[in-house]
């Protein structure tokens, strides 16, 4: 079955950086677009970055544009999220999934931006 395992979160000061990873299994990774979602405390889960199946096209929420970069390695069945210039409002649990064919959610990885 589909399995998505997120990692790389942590506590970071404002202005810092983190790189998240999502290891996917149980499906043909290379034919699906992938996305990173964020669920902030008390808010609904939102899509913050997406990448096409080939990696040739990316899209970002306005709130992270210019600071976050999504990428993927189809040979490793892994999607990444490089997060720079982090702000307190980036705090939340980050998940990966397939925007056009949402699978069961993984456990996510907690990102906390605080001084």
XYZ file of C-alpha atoms in Angstrom:
115
model
C 0.000 0.000 0.000
C 0.996 3.633 -0.347
C 3.369 4.806 2.342
C 4.663 8.346 2.826
C 7.313 8.991 5.468
C 8.293 12.575 6.218
C 11.468 13.604 8.053
C 13.786 16.531 8.631
C 11.714 18.797 10.841
C 12.888 20.439 14.016
C 13.214 23.628 16.016
C 14.862 26.517 14.194
C 15.274 30.223 14.848
C 13.616 32.800 12.591
C 15.710 33.274 9.477
C 17.027 29.735 9.640
C 16.730 26.858 7.192
C 15.527 23.271 7.150
C 15.346 20.580 4.500
C 12.450 18.162 4.647
C 12.383 14.766 2.950
C 9.511 12.472 2.055
C 10.198 8.861 1.171
C 7.403 7.305 -0.884
C 6.636 3.644 -1.526
C 3.809 1.414 -2.689
C 3.114 3.205 -5.977
C 4.838 4.311 -9.179
C 6.329 7.516 -7.810
C 7.597 8.878 -11.126
C 4.127 9.258 -12.681
C 2.600 11.361 -9.897
C 2.893 15.011 -9.089
C 3.746 15.519 -5.429
C 3.077 18.245 -2.923
C 4.057 19.466 0.512
C 1.269 20.475 2.861
C 1.369 22.395 6.121
C -1.026 22.250 9.039
C -0.499 25.145 11.393
C -1.888 25.011 14.938
C -5.651 25.527 14.842
C -5.771 25.785 11.052
C -6.670 23.530 8.161
C -4.029 21.702 6.193
C -2.895 23.724 3.165
C -0.823 22.932 0.083
C 2.328 25.067 0.147
C 4.365 23.596 -2.732
C 3.794 21.200 -5.614
C 5.962 19.609 -8.274
C 5.079 17.803 -11.473
C 5.883 14.145 -12.047
C 9.041 14.969 -14.020
C 10.085 17.798 -11.733
C 9.923 20.276 -14.575
C 7.125 22.385 -13.125
C 6.659 23.746 -9.615
C 4.081 25.900 -7.859
C 4.078 27.637 -4.499
C 1.655 29.283 -2.156
C 2.172 33.040 -2.006
C 3.173 32.763 1.642
C 6.281 30.693 0.832
C 7.171 31.868 -2.671
C 10.827 32.859 -2.928
C 11.725 31.116 0.342
C 10.820 27.446 -0.213
C 11.996 25.152 -2.997
C 10.425 21.798 -3.802
C 12.405 19.161 -5.669
C 12.306 15.421 -6.281
C 14.543 12.480 -7.065
C 12.568 9.869 -8.974
C 15.420 7.358 -8.691
C 15.093 7.526 -4.909
C 11.294 7.913 -4.734
C 11.833 10.999 -2.610
C 10.510 14.549 -2.631
C 12.232 17.385 -0.774
C 11.336 20.796 0.571
C 14.156 23.260 1.143
C 12.919 25.968 3.492
C 14.947 29.162 3.874
C 14.320 32.441 5.687
C 11.911 30.683 7.999
C 9.318 32.732 9.865
C 7.313 31.931 13.012
C 4.213 31.604 10.839
C 5.867 28.655 9.053
C 5.405 26.624 12.229
C 3.306 23.510 11.767
C 3.285 19.866 10.832
C 4.462 19.254 7.274
C 3.139 16.385 5.184
C 3.702 15.177 1.650
C 1.075 13.648 -0.607
C -0.158 13.403 -4.162
C -2.398 16.406 -4.917
C -4.335 14.636 -7.700
C -4.735 11.287 -5.945
C -4.478 11.875 -2.222
C -3.331 8.805 -0.322
C -3.391 8.035 3.379
C -1.491 10.710 5.250
C 1.819 9.944 6.891
C 2.751 11.051 10.385
C 4.207 14.327 9.166
C 7.232 16.156 10.521
C 7.003 19.014 13.013
C 8.608 22.340 12.146
C 8.823 24.954 14.872
C 10.212 28.402 14.135
C 10.884 30.269 17.344
C 13.552 32.275 19.076
